PDB file of C-alpha atoms in Angstrom:
ATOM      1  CA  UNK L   1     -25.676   0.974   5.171  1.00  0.00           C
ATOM      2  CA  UNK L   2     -24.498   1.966   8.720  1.00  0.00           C
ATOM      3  CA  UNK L   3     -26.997  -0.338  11.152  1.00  0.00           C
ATOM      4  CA  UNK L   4     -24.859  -3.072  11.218  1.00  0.00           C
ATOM      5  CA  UNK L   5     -20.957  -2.592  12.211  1.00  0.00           C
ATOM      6  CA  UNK L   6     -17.912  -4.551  12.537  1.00  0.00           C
ATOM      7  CA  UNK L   7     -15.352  -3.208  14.857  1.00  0.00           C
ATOM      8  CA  UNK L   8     -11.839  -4.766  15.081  1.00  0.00           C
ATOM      9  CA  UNK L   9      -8.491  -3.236  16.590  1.00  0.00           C
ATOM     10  CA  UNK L  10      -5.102  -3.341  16.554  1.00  0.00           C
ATOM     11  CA  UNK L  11      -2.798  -5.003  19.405  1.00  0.00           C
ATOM     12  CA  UNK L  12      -2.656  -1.215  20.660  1.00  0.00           C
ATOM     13  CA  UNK L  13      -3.819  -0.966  24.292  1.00  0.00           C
ATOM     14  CA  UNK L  14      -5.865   2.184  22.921  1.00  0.00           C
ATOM     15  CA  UNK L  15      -6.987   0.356  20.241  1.00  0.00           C
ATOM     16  CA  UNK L  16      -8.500  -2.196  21.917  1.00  0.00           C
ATOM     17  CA  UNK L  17      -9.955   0.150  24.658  1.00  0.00           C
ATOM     18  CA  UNK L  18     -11.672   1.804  21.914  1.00  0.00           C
ATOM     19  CA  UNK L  19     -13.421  -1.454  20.238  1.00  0.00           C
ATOM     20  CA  UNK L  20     -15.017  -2.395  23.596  1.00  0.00           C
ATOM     21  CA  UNK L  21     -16.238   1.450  23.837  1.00  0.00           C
ATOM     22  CA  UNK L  22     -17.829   1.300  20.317  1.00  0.00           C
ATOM     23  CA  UNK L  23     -18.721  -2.430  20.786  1.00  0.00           C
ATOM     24  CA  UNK L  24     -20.944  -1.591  24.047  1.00  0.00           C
ATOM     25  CA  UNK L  25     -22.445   1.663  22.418  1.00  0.00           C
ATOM     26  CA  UNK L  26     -23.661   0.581  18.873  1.00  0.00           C
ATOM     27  CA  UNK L  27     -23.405  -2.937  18.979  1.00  0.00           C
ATOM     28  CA  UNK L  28     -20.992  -5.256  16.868  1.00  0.00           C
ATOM     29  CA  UNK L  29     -21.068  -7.992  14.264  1.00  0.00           C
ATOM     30  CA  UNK L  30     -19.175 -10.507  12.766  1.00  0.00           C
ATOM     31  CA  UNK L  31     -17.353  -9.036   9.632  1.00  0.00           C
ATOM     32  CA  UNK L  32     -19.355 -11.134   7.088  1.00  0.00           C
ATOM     33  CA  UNK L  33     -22.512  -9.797   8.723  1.00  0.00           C
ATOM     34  CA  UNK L  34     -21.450  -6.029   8.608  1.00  0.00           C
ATOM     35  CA  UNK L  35     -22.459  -3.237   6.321  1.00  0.00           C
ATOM     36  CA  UNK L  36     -19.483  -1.456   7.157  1.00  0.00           C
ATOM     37  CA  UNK L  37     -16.386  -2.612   9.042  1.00  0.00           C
ATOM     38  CA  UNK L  38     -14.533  -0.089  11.807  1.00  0.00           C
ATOM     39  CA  UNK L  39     -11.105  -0.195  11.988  1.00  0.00           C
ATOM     40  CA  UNK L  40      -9.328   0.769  14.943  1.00  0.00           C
ATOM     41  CA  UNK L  41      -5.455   1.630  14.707  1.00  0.00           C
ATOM     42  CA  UNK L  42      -2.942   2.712  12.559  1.00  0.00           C
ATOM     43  CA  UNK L  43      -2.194   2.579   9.025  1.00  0.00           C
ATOM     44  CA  UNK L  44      -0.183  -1.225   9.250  1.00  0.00           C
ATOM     45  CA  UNK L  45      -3.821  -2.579  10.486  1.00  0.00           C
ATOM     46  CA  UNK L  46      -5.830  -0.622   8.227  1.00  0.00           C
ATOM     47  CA  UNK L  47      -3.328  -2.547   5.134  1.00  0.00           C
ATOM     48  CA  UNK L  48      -4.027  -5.784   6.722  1.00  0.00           C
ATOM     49  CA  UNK L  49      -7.562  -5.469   7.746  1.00  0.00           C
ATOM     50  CA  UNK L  50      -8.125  -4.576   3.868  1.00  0.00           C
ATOM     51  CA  UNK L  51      -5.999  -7.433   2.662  1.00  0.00           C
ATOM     52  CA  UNK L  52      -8.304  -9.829   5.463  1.00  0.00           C
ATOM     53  CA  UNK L  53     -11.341  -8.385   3.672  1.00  0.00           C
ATOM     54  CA  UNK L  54     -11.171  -7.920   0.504  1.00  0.00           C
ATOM     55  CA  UNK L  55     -12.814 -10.684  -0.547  1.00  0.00           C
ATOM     56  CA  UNK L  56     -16.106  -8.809   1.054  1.00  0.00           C
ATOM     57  CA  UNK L  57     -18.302  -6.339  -0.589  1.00  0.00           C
ATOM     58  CA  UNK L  58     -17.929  -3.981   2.496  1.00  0.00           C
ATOM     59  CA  UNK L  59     -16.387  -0.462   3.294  1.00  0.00           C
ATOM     60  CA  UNK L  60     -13.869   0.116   6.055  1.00  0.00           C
ATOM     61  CA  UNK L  61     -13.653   2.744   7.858  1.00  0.00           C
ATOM     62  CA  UNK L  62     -10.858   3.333  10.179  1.00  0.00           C
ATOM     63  CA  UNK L  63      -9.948   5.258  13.171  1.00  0.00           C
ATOM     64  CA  UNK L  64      -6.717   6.322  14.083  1.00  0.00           C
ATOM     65  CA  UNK L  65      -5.611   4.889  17.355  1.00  0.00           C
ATOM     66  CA  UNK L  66      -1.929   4.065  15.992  1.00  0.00           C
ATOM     67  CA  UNK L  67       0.700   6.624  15.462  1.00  0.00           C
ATOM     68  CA  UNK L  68       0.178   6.525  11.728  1.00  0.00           C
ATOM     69  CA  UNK L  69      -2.435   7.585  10.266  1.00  0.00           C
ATOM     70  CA  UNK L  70      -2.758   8.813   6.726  1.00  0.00           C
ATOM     71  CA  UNK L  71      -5.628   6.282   5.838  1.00  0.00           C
ATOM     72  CA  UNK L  72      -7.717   6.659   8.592  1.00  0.00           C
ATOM     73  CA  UNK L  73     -10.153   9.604  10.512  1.00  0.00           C
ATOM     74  CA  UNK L  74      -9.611  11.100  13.680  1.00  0.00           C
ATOM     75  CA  UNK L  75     -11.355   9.216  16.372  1.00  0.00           C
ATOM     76  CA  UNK L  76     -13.992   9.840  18.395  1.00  0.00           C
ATOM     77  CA  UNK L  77     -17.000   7.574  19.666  1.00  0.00           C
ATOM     78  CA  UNK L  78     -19.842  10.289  19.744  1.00  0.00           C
ATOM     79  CA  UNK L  79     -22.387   9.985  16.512  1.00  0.00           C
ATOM     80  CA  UNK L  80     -20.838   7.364  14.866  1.00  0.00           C
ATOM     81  CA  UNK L  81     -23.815   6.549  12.570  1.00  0.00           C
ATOM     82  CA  UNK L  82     -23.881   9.821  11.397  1.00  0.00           C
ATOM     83  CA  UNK L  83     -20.170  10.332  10.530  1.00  0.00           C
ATOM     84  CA  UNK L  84     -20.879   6.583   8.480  1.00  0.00           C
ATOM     85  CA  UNK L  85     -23.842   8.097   6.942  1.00  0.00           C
ATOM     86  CA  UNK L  86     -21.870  11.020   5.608  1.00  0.00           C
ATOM     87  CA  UNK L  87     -18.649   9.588   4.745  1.00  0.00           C
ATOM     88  CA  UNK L  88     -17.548   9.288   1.494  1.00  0.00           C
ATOM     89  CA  UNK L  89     -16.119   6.546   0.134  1.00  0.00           C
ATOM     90  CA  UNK L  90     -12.810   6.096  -2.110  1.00  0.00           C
ATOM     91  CA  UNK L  91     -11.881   2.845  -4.068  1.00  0.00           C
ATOM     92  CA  UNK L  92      -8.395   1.701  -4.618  1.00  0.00           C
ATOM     93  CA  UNK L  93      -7.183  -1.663  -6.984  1.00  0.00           C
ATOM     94  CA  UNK L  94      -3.881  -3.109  -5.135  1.00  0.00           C
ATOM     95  CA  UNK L  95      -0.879  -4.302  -6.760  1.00  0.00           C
ATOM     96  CA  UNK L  96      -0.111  -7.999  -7.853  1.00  0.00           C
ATOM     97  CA  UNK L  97       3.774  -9.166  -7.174  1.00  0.00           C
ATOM     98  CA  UNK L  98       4.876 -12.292  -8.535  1.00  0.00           C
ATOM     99  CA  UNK L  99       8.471 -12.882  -7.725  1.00  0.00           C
ATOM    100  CA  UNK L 100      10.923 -15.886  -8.560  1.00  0.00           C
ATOM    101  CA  UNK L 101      13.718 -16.315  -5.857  1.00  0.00           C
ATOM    102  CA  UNK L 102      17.215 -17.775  -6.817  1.00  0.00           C
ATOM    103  CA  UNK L 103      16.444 -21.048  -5.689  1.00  0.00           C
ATOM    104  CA  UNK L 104      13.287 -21.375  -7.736  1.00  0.00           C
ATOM    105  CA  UNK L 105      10.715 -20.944  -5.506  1.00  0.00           C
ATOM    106  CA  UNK L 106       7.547 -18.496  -6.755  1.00  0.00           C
ATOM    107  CA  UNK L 107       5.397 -16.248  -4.710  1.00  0.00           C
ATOM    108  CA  UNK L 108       2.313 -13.993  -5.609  1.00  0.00           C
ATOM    109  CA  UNK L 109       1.187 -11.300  -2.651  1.00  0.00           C
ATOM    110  CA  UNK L 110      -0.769  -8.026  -2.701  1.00  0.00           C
ATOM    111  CA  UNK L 111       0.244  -4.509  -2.131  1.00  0.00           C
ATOM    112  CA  UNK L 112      -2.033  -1.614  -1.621  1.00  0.00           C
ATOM    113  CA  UNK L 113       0.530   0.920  -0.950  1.00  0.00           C
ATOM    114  CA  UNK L 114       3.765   0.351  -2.859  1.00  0.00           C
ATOM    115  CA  UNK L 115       6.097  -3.152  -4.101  1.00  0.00           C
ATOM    116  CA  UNK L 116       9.680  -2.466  -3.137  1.00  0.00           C
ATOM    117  CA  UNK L 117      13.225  -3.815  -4.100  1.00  0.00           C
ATOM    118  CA  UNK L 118      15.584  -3.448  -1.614  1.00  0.00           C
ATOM    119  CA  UNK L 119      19.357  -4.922  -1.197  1.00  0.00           C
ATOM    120  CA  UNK L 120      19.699  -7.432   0.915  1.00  0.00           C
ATOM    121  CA  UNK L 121      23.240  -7.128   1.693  1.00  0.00           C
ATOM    122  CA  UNK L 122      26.495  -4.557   2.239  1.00  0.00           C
ATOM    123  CA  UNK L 123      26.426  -3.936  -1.802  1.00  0.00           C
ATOM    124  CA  UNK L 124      24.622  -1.938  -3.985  1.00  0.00           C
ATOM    125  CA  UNK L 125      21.016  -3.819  -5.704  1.00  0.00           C
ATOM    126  CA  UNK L 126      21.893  -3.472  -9.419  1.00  0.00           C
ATOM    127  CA  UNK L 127      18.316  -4.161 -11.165  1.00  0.00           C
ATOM    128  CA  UNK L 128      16.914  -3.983 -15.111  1.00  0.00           C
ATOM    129  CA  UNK L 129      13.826  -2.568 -15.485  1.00  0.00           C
ATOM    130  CA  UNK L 130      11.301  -3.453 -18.472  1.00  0.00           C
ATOM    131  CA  UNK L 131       7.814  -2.257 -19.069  1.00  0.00           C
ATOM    132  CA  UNK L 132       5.083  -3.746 -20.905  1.00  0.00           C
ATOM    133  CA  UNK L 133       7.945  -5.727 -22.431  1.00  0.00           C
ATOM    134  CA  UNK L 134      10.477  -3.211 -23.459  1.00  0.00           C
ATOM    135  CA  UNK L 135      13.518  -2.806 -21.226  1.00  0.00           C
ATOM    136  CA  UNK L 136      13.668   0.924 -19.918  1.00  0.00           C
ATOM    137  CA  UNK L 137      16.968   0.801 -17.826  1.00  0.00           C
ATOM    138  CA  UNK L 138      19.513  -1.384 -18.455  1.00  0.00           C
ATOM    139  CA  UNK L 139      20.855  -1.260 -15.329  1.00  0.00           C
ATOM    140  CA  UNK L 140      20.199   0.392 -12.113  1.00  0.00           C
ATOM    141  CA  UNK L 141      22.498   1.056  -9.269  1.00  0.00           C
ATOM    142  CA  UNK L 142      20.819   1.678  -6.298  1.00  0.00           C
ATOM    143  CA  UNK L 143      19.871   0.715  -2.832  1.00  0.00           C
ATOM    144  CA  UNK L 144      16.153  -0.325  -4.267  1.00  0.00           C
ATOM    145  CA  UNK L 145      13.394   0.444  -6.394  1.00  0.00           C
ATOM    146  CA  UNK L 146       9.662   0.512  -5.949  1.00  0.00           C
ATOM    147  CA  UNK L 147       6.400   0.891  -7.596  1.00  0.00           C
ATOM    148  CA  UNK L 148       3.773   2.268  -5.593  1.00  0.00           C
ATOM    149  CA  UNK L 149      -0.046   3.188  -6.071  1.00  0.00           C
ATOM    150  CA  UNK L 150      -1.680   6.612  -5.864  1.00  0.00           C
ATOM    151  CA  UNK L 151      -3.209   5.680  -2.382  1.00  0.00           C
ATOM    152  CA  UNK L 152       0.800   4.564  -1.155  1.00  0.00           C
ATOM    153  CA  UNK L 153       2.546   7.743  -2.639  1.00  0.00           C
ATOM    154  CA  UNK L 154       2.865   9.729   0.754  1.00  0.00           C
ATOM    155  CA  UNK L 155       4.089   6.478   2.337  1.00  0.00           C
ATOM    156  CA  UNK L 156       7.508   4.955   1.553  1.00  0.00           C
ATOM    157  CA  UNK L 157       7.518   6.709  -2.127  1.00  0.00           C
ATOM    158  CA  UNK L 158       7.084   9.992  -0.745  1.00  0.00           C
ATOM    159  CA  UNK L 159      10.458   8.887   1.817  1.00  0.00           C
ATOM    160  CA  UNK L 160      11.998   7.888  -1.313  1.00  0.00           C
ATOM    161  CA  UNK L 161      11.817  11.661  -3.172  1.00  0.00           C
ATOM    162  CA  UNK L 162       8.751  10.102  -5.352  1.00  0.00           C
ATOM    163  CA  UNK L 163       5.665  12.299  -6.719  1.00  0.00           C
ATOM    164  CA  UNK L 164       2.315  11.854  -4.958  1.00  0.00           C
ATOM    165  CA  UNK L 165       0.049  11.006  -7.024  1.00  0.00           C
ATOM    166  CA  UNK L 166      -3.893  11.944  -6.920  1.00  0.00           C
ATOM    167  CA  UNK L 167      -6.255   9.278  -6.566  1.00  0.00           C
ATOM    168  CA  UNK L 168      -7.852   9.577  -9.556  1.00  0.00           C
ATOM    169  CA  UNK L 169      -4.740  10.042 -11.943  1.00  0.00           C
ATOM    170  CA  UNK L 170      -5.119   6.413 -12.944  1.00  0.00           C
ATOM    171  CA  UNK L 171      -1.048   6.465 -13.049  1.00  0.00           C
ATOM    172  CA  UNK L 172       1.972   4.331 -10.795  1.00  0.00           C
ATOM    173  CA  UNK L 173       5.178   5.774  -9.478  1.00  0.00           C
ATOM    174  CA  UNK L 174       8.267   4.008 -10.044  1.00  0.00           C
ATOM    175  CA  UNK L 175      10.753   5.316  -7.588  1.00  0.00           C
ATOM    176  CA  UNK L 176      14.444   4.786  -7.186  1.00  0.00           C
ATOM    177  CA  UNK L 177      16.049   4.334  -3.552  1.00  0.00           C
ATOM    178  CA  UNK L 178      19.330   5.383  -3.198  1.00  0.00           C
ATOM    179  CA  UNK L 179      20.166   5.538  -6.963  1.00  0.00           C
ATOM    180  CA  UNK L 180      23.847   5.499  -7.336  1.00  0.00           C
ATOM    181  CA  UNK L 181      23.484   5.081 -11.283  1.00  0.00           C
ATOM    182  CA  UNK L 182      22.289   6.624 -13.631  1.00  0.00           C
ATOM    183  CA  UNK L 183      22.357   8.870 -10.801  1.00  0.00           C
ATOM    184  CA  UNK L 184      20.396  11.759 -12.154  1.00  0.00           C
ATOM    185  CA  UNK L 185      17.354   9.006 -12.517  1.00  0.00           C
ATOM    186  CA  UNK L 186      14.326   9.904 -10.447  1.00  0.00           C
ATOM    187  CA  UNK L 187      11.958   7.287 -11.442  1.00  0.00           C
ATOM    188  CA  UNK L 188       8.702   7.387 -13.905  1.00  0.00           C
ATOM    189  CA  UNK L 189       5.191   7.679 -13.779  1.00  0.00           C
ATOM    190  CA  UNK L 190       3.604   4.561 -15.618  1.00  0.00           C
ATOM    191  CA  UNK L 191       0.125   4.140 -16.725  1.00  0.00           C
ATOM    192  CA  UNK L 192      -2.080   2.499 -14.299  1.00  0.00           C
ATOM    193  CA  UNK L 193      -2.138  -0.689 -17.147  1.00  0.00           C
ATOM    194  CA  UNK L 194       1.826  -0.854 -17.205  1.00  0.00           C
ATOM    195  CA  UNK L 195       3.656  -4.249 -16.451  1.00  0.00           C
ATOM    196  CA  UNK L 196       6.485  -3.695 -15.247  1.00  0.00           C
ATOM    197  CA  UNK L 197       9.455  -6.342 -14.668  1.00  0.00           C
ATOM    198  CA  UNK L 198      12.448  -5.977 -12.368  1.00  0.00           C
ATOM    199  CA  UNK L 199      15.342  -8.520 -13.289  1.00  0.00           C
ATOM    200  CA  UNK L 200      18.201  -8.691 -10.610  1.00  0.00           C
ATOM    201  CA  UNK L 201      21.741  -8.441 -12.267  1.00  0.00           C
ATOM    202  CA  UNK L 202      24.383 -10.186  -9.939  1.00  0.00           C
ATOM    203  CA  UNK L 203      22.039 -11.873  -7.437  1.00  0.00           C
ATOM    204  CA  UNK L 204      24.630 -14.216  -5.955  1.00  0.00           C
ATOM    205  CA  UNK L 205      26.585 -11.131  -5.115  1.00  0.00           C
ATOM    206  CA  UNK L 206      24.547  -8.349  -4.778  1.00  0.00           C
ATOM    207  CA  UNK L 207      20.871 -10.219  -3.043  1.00  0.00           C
ATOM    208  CA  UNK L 208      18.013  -8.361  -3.321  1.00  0.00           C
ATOM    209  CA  UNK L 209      14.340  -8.921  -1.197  1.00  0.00           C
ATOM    210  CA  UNK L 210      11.469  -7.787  -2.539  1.00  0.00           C
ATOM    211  CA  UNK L 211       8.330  -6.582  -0.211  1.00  0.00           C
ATOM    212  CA  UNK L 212       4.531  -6.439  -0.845  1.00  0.00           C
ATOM    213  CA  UNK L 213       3.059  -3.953   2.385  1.00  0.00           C
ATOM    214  CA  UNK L 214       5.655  -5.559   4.327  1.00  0.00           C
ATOM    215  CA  UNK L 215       5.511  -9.310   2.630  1.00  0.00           C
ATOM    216  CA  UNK L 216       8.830  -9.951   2.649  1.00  0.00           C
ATOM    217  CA  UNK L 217      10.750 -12.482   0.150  1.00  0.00           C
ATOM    218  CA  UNK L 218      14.079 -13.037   0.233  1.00  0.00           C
ATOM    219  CA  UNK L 219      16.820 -13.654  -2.385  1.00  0.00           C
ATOM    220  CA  UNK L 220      14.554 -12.346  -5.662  1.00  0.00           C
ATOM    221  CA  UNK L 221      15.981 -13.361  -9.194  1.00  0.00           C
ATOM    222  CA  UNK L 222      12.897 -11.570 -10.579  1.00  0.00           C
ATOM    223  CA  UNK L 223       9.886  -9.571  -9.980  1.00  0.00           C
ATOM    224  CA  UNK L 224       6.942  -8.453 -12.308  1.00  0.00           C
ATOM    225  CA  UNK L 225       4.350  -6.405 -10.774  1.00  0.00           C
ATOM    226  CA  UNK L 226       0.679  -5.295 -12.071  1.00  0.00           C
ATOM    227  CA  UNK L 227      -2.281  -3.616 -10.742  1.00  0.00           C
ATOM    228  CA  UNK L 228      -5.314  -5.852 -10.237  1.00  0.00           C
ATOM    229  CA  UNK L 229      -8.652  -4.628 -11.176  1.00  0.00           C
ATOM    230  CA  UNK L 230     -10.762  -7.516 -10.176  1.00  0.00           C
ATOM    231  CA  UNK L 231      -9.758  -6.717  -6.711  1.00  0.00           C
ATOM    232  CA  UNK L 232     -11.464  -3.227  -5.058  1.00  0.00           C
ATOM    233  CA  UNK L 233     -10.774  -1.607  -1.871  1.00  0.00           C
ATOM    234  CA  UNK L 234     -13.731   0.494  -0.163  1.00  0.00           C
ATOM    235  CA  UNK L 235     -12.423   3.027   2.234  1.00  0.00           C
ATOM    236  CA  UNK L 236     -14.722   5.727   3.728  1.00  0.00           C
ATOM    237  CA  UNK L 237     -13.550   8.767   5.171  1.00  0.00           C
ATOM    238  CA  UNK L 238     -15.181  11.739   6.419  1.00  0.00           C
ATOM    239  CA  UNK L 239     -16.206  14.838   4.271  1.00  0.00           C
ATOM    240  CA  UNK L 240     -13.185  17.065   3.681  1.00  0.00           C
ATOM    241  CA  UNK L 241     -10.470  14.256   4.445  1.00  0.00           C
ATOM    242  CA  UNK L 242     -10.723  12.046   2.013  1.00  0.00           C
ATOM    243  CA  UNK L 243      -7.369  10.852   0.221  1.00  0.00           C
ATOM    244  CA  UNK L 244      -7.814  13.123  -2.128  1.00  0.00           C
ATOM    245  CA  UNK L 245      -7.747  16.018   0.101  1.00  0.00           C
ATOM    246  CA  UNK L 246      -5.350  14.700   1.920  1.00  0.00           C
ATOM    247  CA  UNK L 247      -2.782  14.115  -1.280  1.00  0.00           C
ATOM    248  CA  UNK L 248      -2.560  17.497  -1.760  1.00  0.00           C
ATOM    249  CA  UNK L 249      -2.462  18.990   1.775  1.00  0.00           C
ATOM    250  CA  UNK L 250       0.730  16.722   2.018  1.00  0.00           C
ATOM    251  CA  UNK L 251       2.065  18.857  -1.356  1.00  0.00           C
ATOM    252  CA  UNK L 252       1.946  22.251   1.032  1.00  0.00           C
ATOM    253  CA  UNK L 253       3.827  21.362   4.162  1.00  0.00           C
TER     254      UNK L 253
END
C-alpha cells in the first residue's frame, strides 16, 4: 500500500521544507498515482486536502507542521514506510449543507468537522430548529448554532461547551453558541441519520452566515444539513493516536 506516495504541504515555510525532504528520500507521485497521500501541515490543510481528494480511493496521512494538529501525527522523516505500514486507518462520512440565502440564491458544500450558524451582525441570530421534519425549538436566541461530526467535536464544538463524541458512536452534536434563550439549552445529540433544518426568524434584521469548514455564505434564510454516506474519508494515523484515542485523552485534561 505504502510504495507509492503523494506528498503535498501547506503554504507553511516548514511545511514545504518538509515535502522536499520526504520528496528526495522516498520519492513522490502525482496524487492519482499514490497509494497513500502525505499531508504536510496543520489541521485547515488536512480539511482541504480531504475535500481535494475525496473523490480518490486513497488514505491520507498527515503530518503536523501547522500549529494545529488534532488530525494529524507528529512528524518525523525517518522510516516512513514503516510508520505507513503500521498505521491504522479511521473513516469519517462529512456533512452535506444546502443553504438558501435571502436573495434566493442556493449553495451545497461539505463539512468534515462541524456546519455552523453564526450572526452576521450587532444582534442576536434567532433560529428554529426541526429534525427529520418535526420542529424541536421554536426559537433560539443565540449568537449561533452548529452541528458537528464525531471527528469535529474537539474543534469548534468542543469551544462551544459541546460533548465529544467517539468515532464510532454513529451520533451528531448540535451545539448552541452563545444561547441567550432558552438559556438553559445545551444542544442535542442526533442520530447519525437525522436531518436537521435551521430556519432563520428575522433575517432582514438579525442576518445570519452559515459556514461549511470555513465555506462561508452570507445572508442564510435557511439551512438543512445531512451526513453523506456515499462520501468516505480515509485517514491513517499511527498506533496509539488514532482519533479515537485521541477523543478521549481530550476528556482528561
Amino acid at each position: 500500500m505504502t510504495d507509492r506516495i503523494a506528498f503535498v504541504a501547506s503554504d507553511v515555510t516548514s511545511a514545504k521544507r518538509a515535502r522536499t525532504l520526504l520528496a528526495k528520500r522516498y520519492g513522490d507521485v502525482p496524487e492519482a498515482e499514490a497509494d497513500v497521500i502525505v499531508a504536510l501541515g496543520g489541521d485547515g490543510f488536512m480539511l482541504a486536502t480531504l475535500h481535494r481528494t475525496q473523490s480518490l480511493d486513497v488514505p491520507v496521512y498527515g503530518m503536523n507542521r501547522g500549529t494545529v494538529g488534532f488530525l494529524m501525527n507528529e512528524y518525523g522523516a525517518e522510516d516512513l514506510p514503516a510508520r505507513l505500514a503500521v498505521a491504522g486507518e479511521e473513516v469519517i462520512n462529512p456533512l452535506r449543507m444546502r443553504a438558501r440565502t435571502t436573495d434566493g440564491r442556493d449553495y451545497e458544500a461539505l463539512a468534515i468537522n462541524e456546519v455552523s450558524l453564526l450572526r452576521g451582525g450587532p444582534q442576536a441570530a434567532k433560529l428554529r430548529i426541526t429534525v427529520d421534519g418535526h420542529t424541536r425549538l421554536d426559537e433560539l436566541v443565540c449568537d449561533g448554532a452548529l452541528l458537528a461530526t464525531p471527528a469535529g467535536s474537539t474543534a469548534y464544538n468542543y469551544s462551544a461547551h459541546g460533548p465529544i463524541l467517539p468515532i464510532g458512536s454513529d451520533v451528531l452534536a448540535l451545539t448552541a453558541v452563545a444561547a441567550f434563550r432558552p438559556r438553559r439549552w445545551r444542544g442535542a445529540l442526533l442520530p447519525k441519520a437525522a436531518k436537521v433544518r435551521f430556519d432563520v426568524i428575522e433575517p432582514d434584521k438579525r442576518p445570519v452566515m452559515a459556514d461549511a469548514d470555513s465555506r462561508h455564505v452570507e445572508n442564510v434564510l435557511w439551512v438543512e444539513v445531512a451526513s453523506e454516506p456515499k462520501i468516505a474519508h480515509r485517514i491513517l494515523f499511527d498506533p496509539g493516536h488514532g482519533l479515537e484515542e485521541r477523543l478521549l485523552r481530550e476528556q482528561f485534561v
